[in-house]
Short mmCIF file of N, CA, C and O in Angstrom, two decimals:
data_model
loop_
_atom_site.label_atom_id
_atom_site.label_comp_id
_atom_site.label_asym_id
_atom_site.label_seq_id
_atom_site.Cartn_x
_atom_site.Cartn_y
_atom_site.Cartn_z
N MET N 76 284.36 29.05 6.34
CA MET N 76 283.09 29.27 5.67
C MET N 76 282.42 27.91 5.43
O MET N 76 283.02 27.02 4.85
N GLU N 77 281.20 27.80 5.88
CA GLU N 77 280.40 26.61 5.63
C GLU N 77 279.70 26.77 4.28
O GLU N 77 279.26 27.87 3.94
N ILE N 78 279.61 25.68 3.54
CA ILE N 78 278.88 25.70 2.26
C ILE N 78 277.87 24.57 2.26
O ILE N 78 278.01 23.60 3.01
N ASN N 79 276.86 24.68 1.41
CA ASN N 79 275.81 23.66 1.39
C ASN N 79 276.24 22.38 0.68
O ASN N 79 275.69 21.33 0.95
N TYR N 80 277.23 22.44 -0.18
CA TYR N 80 277.69 21.22 -0.86
C TYR N 80 278.75 20.55 0.01
O TYR N 80 279.78 21.13 0.30
N LYS N 81 278.48 19.34 0.43
CA LYS N 81 279.37 18.64 1.37
C LYS N 81 280.28 17.61 0.70
O LYS N 81 281.35 17.32 1.19
N GLU N 82 279.84 17.02 -0.41
CA GLU N 82 280.59 15.94 -1.04
C GLU N 82 281.28 16.38 -2.33
O GLU N 82 282.39 15.97 -2.62
N GLY N 83 280.61 17.20 -3.12
CA GLY N 83 281.11 17.53 -4.45
C GLY N 83 281.80 18.88 -4.51
O GLY N 83 282.15 19.48 -3.50
N CYS N 84 281.97 19.34 -5.72
CA CYS N 84 282.61 20.62 -6.01
C CYS N 84 281.94 21.74 -5.20
O CYS N 84 280.72 21.80 -5.09
N ALA N 85 282.75 22.63 -4.65
CA ALA N 85 282.24 23.72 -3.82
C ALA N 85 281.31 24.65 -4.60
O ALA N 85 280.47 25.32 -4.00
N LEU N 86 281.43 24.69 -5.92
CA LEU N 86 280.57 25.57 -6.72
C LEU N 86 279.40 24.83 -7.37
O LEU N 86 278.27 25.28 -7.31
N CYS N 87 279.66 23.69 -7.99
CA CYS N 87 278.61 23.03 -8.79
C CYS N 87 278.16 21.68 -8.25
O CYS N 87 277.25 21.08 -8.78
N ASP N 88 278.81 21.18 -7.20
CA ASP N 88 278.48 19.92 -6.54
C ASP N 88 278.82 18.68 -7.38
O ASP N 88 278.45 17.57 -7.00
N ALA N 89 279.54 18.85 -8.49
CA ALA N 89 279.97 17.68 -9.28
C ALA N 89 280.98 16.86 -8.47
O ALA N 89 281.77 17.41 -7.70
N THR N 90 280.94 15.55 -8.64
CA THR N 90 281.84 14.69 -7.89
C THR N 90 283.01 14.18 -8.72
O THR N 90 283.86 13.46 -8.21
N TRP N 91 283.06 14.50 -9.99
CA TRP N 91 284.18 14.09 -10.83
C TRP N 91 285.33 15.09 -10.65
O TRP N 91 285.17 16.14 -10.06
N GLY N 92 286.47 14.79 -11.18
CA GLY N 92 287.62 15.68 -11.11
C GLY N 92 288.40 15.50 -9.83
O GLY N 92 288.02 14.73 -8.95
N GLU N 93 289.49 16.20 -9.74
CA GLU N 93 290.36 16.10 -8.57
C GLU N 93 291.18 17.37 -8.46
O GLU N 93 292.40 17.36 -8.55
N TYR N 94 290.50 18.49 -8.28
CA TYR N 94 291.18 19.78 -8.19
C TYR N 94 290.93 20.37 -6.81
O TYR N 94 289.78 20.48 -6.38
N TRP N 95 292.00 20.73 -6.13
CA TRP N 95 291.90 21.29 -4.78
C TRP N 95 292.56 22.67 -4.76
O TRP N 95 293.58 22.88 -5.40
N GLU N 96 291.91 23.59 -4.06
CA GLU N 96 292.49 24.92 -3.92
C GLU N 96 292.06 25.51 -2.58
O GLU N 96 290.94 25.29 -2.12
N GLU N 97 292.95 26.28 -1.97
CA GLU N 97 292.62 26.93 -0.71
C GLU N 97 291.83 28.20 -0.96
O GLU N 97 292.23 29.05 -1.75
N VAL N 98 290.68 28.30 -0.28
CA VAL N 98 289.83 29.49 -0.37
C VAL N 98 289.41 29.84 1.05
O VAL N 98 288.89 28.99 1.77
N GLU N 99 289.67 31.08 1.44
CA GLU N 99 289.32 31.55 2.77
C GLU N 99 289.93 30.66 3.86
O GLU N 99 289.29 30.35 4.86
N GLY N 100 291.15 30.22 3.64
CA GLY N 100 291.86 29.45 4.65
C GLY N 100 291.50 27.98 4.74
O GLY N 100 291.96 27.28 5.64
N LYS N 101 290.69 27.48 3.81
CA LYS N 101 290.31 26.07 3.83
C LYS N 101 290.58 25.45 2.47
O LYS N 101 290.24 26.02 1.44
N ASN N 102 291.18 24.27 2.47
CA ASN N 102 291.43 23.55 1.24
C ASN N 102 290.12 22.94 0.77
O ASN N 102 289.51 22.15 1.48
N ARG N 103 289.66 23.34 -0.41
CA ARG N 103 288.35 22.91 -0.91
C ARG N 103 288.49 22.10 -2.19
O ARG N 103 289.36 22.34 -3.02
N PHE N 104 287.53 21.17 -2.37
CA PHE N 104 287.46 20.34 -3.56
C PHE N 104 286.66 21.07 -4.64
O PHE N 104 285.59 21.62 -4.37
N PHE N 105 287.18 21.06 -5.86
CA PHE N 105 286.49 21.56 -7.04
C PHE N 105 286.62 20.50 -8.13
O PHE N 105 287.60 19.76 -8.16
N CYS N 106 285.68 20.47 -9.04
CA CYS N 106 285.78 19.52 -10.15
C CYS N 106 286.85 19.95 -11.15
O CYS N 106 287.45 19.11 -11.81
N CYS N 107 287.10 21.27 -11.22
CA CYS N 107 288.07 21.79 -12.20
C CYS N 107 288.57 23.16 -11.77
O CYS N 107 288.01 23.79 -10.87
N ASP N 108 289.59 23.63 -12.45
CA ASP N 108 290.16 24.94 -12.12
C ASP N 108 289.20 26.08 -12.45
O ASP N 108 289.25 27.14 -11.81
N ILE N 109 288.31 25.90 -13.40
CA ILE N 109 287.35 26.95 -13.75
C ILE N 109 286.35 27.17 -12.61
O ILE N 109 286.05 28.31 -12.24
N CYS N 110 285.85 26.09 -12.02
CA CYS N 110 284.94 26.24 -10.88
C CYS N 110 285.67 26.87 -9.70
O CYS N 110 285.09 27.67 -8.98
N ALA N 111 286.93 26.53 -9.51
CA ALA N 111 287.71 27.15 -8.43
C ALA N 111 287.84 28.65 -8.65
O ALA N 111 287.64 29.45 -7.73
N THR N 112 288.14 29.05 -9.87
CA THR N 112 288.26 30.47 -10.21
C THR N 112 286.93 31.19 -9.99
O THR N 112 286.88 32.26 -9.40
N ALA N 113 285.84 30.59 -10.47
CA ALA N 113 284.52 31.20 -10.32
C ALA N 113 284.15 31.34 -8.84
O ALA N 113 283.64 32.38 -8.42
N PHE N 114 284.41 30.31 -8.06
CA PHE N 114 284.09 30.35 -6.63
C PHE N 114 284.88 31.45 -5.93
O PHE N 114 284.32 32.21 -5.14
N LYS N 115 286.15 31.57 -6.23
CA LYS N 115 286.96 32.63 -5.63
C LYS N 115 286.46 34.01 -6.06
O LYS N 115 286.42 34.93 -5.24
N ASN N 116 286.06 34.15 -7.32
CA ASN N 116 285.50 35.43 -7.78
C ASN N 116 284.20 35.75 -7.06
O ASN N 116 283.94 36.90 -6.71
N LEU N 117 283.37 34.74 -6.84
CA LEU N 117 282.12 34.92 -6.11
C LEU N 117 282.40 35.41 -4.69
O LEU N 117 281.80 36.38 -4.23
N VAL N 118 283.30 34.75 -4.00
CA VAL N 118 283.64 35.12 -2.62
C VAL N 118 284.17 36.55 -2.56
O VAL N 118 283.74 37.36 -1.73
N THR N 119 285.07 36.89 -3.46
CA THR N 119 285.65 38.24 -3.50
C THR N 119 284.57 39.28 -3.75
O THR N 119 284.54 40.33 -3.09
N LYS N 120 283.66 39.01 -4.68
CA LYS N 120 282.59 39.96 -5.02
C LYS N 120 281.64 40.17 -3.84
O LYS N 120 281.29 41.31 -3.53
N VAL N 121 281.23 39.10 -3.19
CA VAL N 121 280.29 39.22 -2.07
C VAL N 121 280.93 40.00 -0.92
O VAL N 121 280.30 40.88 -0.33
N LYS N 122 282.17 39.71 -0.63
CA LYS N 122 282.86 40.44 0.44
C LYS N 122 282.97 41.92 0.10
O LYS N 122 282.75 42.78 0.95
N ALA N 123 283.30 42.24 -1.14
CA ALA N 123 283.43 43.64 -1.56
C ALA N 123 282.08 44.37 -1.54
O ALA N 123 281.99 45.51 -1.10
N GLU N 124 281.02 43.71 -2.01
CA GLU N 124 279.70 44.32 -2.05
C GLU N 124 279.18 44.68 -0.66
O GLU N 124 278.41 45.61 -0.49
N ASN N 125 279.58 43.90 0.34
CA ASN N 125 279.05 44.06 1.69
C ASN N 125 280.06 44.60 2.69
O ASN N 125 279.73 44.79 3.85
N ALA N 126 281.29 44.84 2.24
CA ALA N 126 282.37 45.26 3.14
C ALA N 126 282.55 44.27 4.28
O ALA N 126 282.77 44.65 5.43
N TRP N 127 282.43 42.97 3.96
CA TRP N 127 282.62 41.91 4.94
C TRP N 127 284.07 41.45 4.89
O TRP N 127 284.63 41.28 3.79
N PRO N 128 284.66 41.14 6.02
CA PRO N 128 286.02 40.61 6.01
C PRO N 128 286.08 39.13 5.61
O PRO N 128 287.10 38.64 5.16
N THR N 129 284.96 38.44 5.78
CA THR N 129 284.87 37.03 5.45
C THR N 129 283.40 36.66 5.27
O THR N 129 282.52 37.51 5.42
N ILE N 130 283.13 35.41 4.96
CA ILE N 130 281.76 34.90 4.83
C ILE N 130 281.64 33.72 5.78
O ILE N 130 282.49 32.83 5.77
N ASP N 131 280.59 33.71 6.60
CA ASP N 131 280.38 32.61 7.53
C ASP N 131 279.79 31.39 6.84
O ASP N 131 280.21 30.26 7.09
N SER N 132 278.78 31.61 5.98
CA SER N 132 278.16 30.49 5.27
C SER N 132 277.72 30.94 3.89
O SER N 132 277.48 32.13 3.65
N LEU N 133 277.63 29.97 3.01
CA LEU N 133 277.25 30.23 1.62
C LEU N 133 276.40 29.08 1.12
O LEU N 133 276.80 27.92 1.20
N GLU N 134 275.21 29.41 0.63
CA GLU N 134 274.32 28.42 0.04
C GLU N 134 274.15 28.76 -1.43
O GLU N 134 273.80 29.89 -1.78
N ILE N 135 274.40 27.78 -2.28
CA ILE N 135 274.36 27.98 -3.74
C ILE N 135 273.36 27.01 -4.34
O ILE N 135 273.39 25.81 -4.04
N THR N 136 272.46 27.52 -5.20
CA THR N 136 271.57 26.67 -5.97
C THR N 136 271.62 27.14 -7.42
O THR N 136 271.90 28.30 -7.70
N GLY N 137 271.34 26.23 -8.34
CA GLY N 137 271.34 26.57 -9.76
C GLY N 137 272.54 25.98 -10.48
O GLY N 137 273.26 25.14 -9.94
N ASN N 138 272.74 26.43 -11.71
CA ASN N 138 273.84 25.90 -12.52
C ASN N 138 274.37 26.99 -13.45
O ASN N 138 273.87 28.11 -13.45
N ASN N 139 275.35 26.64 -14.23
CA ASN N 139 275.98 27.64 -15.09
C ASN N 139 275.07 28.10 -16.23
O ASN N 139 275.21 29.20 -16.73
N ASN N 140 274.13 27.26 -16.64
CA ASN N 140 273.23 27.66 -17.72
C ASN N 140 272.20 28.69 -17.26
O ASN N 140 271.98 29.69 -17.92
N SER N 141 271.56 28.43 -16.13
CA SER N 141 270.52 29.33 -15.64
C SER N 141 271.04 30.36 -14.65
O SER N 141 270.33 31.28 -14.29
N GLY N 142 272.27 30.22 -14.22
CA GLY N 142 272.81 31.09 -13.19
C GLY N 142 272.54 30.51 -11.82
O GLY N 142 271.84 29.50 -11.69
N ARG N 143 273.09 31.14 -10.81
CA ARG N 143 272.96 30.61 -9.46
C ARG N 143 272.35 31.65 -8.53
O ARG N 143 272.72 32.82 -8.57
N LYS N 144 271.41 31.20 -7.72
CA LYS N 144 270.87 32.02 -6.65
C LYS N 144 271.58 31.60 -5.37
O LYS N 144 271.70 30.41 -5.08
N CYS N 145 272.07 32.59 -4.64
CA CYS N 145 272.90 32.30 -3.48
C CYS N 145 272.48 33.12 -2.27
O CYS N 145 271.91 34.20 -2.42
N THR N 146 272.81 32.59 -1.12
CA THR N 146 272.63 33.31 0.14
C THR N 146 273.94 33.21 0.91
O THR N 146 274.42 32.11 1.17
N ALA N 147 274.49 34.36 1.24
CA ALA N 147 275.71 34.42 2.04
C ALA N 147 275.37 35.05 3.39
O ALA N 147 274.49 35.92 3.46
N THR N 148 276.05 34.61 4.44
CA THR N 148 275.84 35.20 5.75
C THR N 148 277.19 35.57 6.37
O THR N 148 278.21 34.95 6.09
N TYR N 149 277.12 36.61 7.19
CA TYR N 149 278.27 37.03 7.99
C TYR N 149 277.76 37.75 9.23
O TYR N 149 276.97 38.70 9.11
N ASP N 150 278.19 37.29 10.38
CA ASP N 150 277.89 37.96 11.65
C ASP N 150 276.40 38.26 11.81
O ASP N 150 276.01 39.36 12.21
N GLY N 151 275.55 37.29 11.46
CA GLY N 151 274.10 37.45 11.60
C GLY N 151 273.42 38.19 10.47
O GLY N 151 272.20 38.29 10.45
N LYS N 152 274.19 38.71 9.52
CA LYS N 152 273.61 39.42 8.36
C LYS N 152 273.49 38.44 7.20
O LYS N 152 274.31 37.55 7.04
N GLU N 153 272.48 38.65 6.38
CA GLU N 153 272.24 37.78 5.23
C GLU N 153 272.24 38.61 3.96
O GLU N 153 271.70 39.72 3.92
N TYR N 154 272.83 38.06 2.89
CA TYR N 154 272.86 38.71 1.60
C TYR N 154 272.47 37.70 0.54
O TYR N 154 273.11 36.65 0.39
N ARG N 155 271.39 37.99 -0.20
CA ARG N 155 270.92 37.11 -1.27
C ARG N 155 271.30 37.74 -2.61
O ARG N 155 271.12 38.95 -2.80
N PHE N 156 271.77 36.91 -3.52
CA PHE N 156 272.21 37.43 -4.80
C PHE N 156 272.12 36.38 -5.89
O PHE N 156 271.99 35.19 -5.63
N TYR N 157 272.17 36.87 -7.11
CA TYR N 157 272.18 36.05 -8.33
C TYR N 157 273.54 36.26 -8.98
O TYR N 157 274.05 37.39 -9.03
N ILE N 158 274.12 35.17 -9.47
CA ILE N 158 275.41 35.28 -10.14
C ILE N 158 275.46 34.31 -11.32
O ILE N 158 274.89 33.22 -11.27
N LYS N 159 276.09 34.77 -12.38
CA LYS N 159 276.31 33.92 -13.56
C LYS N 159 277.73 34.19 -14.05
O LYS N 159 278.21 35.31 -13.97
N PHE N 160 278.38 33.15 -14.53
CA PHE N 160 279.78 33.24 -14.93
C PHE N 160 279.98 33.01 -16.42
O PHE N 160 279.21 32.29 -17.05
N TYR N 161 281.03 33.61 -16.95
CA TYR N 161 281.53 33.22 -18.27
C TYR N 161 282.15 31.83 -18.14
O TYR N 161 282.40 31.35 -17.03
N ASN N 162 282.45 31.20 -19.25
CA ASN N 162 283.03 29.85 -19.23
C ASN N 162 284.44 29.78 -18.66
O ASN N 162 284.95 28.69 -18.43
N ASP N 163 285.06 30.94 -18.41
CA ASP N 163 286.40 30.92 -17.83
C ASP N 163 286.40 31.29 -16.34
O ASP N 163 287.44 31.45 -15.73
N GLY N 164 285.20 31.44 -15.75
CA GLY N 164 285.09 31.73 -14.33
C GLY N 164 284.92 33.20 -13.97
O GLY N 164 284.64 33.53 -12.82
N ARG N 165 285.04 34.09 -14.96
CA ARG N 165 284.79 35.51 -14.69
C ARG N 165 283.30 35.72 -14.49
O ARG N 165 282.48 35.00 -15.03
N ILE N 166 282.95 36.74 -13.72
CA ILE N 166 281.55 37.04 -13.45
C ILE N 166 280.92 37.74 -14.66
O ILE N 166 281.44 38.73 -15.14
N PHE N 167 279.80 37.18 -15.13
CA PHE N 167 279.05 37.73 -16.26
C PHE N 167 277.92 38.64 -15.76
O PHE N 167 277.68 39.71 -16.29
N ASP N 168 277.20 38.19 -14.74
CA ASP N 168 276.07 38.94 -14.18
C ASP N 168 276.07 38.74 -12.67
O ASP N 168 276.31 37.65 -12.17
N PHE N 169 275.80 39.83 -11.95
CA PHE N 169 275.74 39.77 -10.50
C PHE N 169 274.78 40.85 -10.02
O PHE N 169 274.92 42.01 -10.41
N HIS N 170 273.79 40.46 -9.22
CA HIS N 170 272.92 41.46 -8.61
C HIS N 170 272.23 40.88 -7.37
O HIS N 170 272.06 39.68 -7.24
N SER N 171 271.88 41.78 -6.47
CA SER N 171 271.14 41.41 -5.27
C SER N 171 269.74 40.96 -5.64
O SER N 171 269.17 41.45 -6.61
N ILE N 172 269.20 40.05 -4.86
CA ILE N 172 267.80 39.61 -5.07
C ILE N 172 267.05 39.67 -3.75
O ILE N 172 267.63 39.81 -2.70
#
């Protein structure tokens, strides 16, 4: 899965921290375990909502205060959604946009 953040945390693009976790077969950098949990919850939710076996690309904008607008793609299909998390990485709000 390709993501728009290339240098920082896979979820929030922060460059501090040193937390790594495998997601979708790739070892990814996260600033903390909470962002890793939130990212995995996001991936699981998008795959379930669309009956996709995987995600080809994911673009994330926004932050934890305002929520994030995202675009996921798989096999030429695109899914746009809004997501917001609790402070422990659980999903607080999720809907298509």
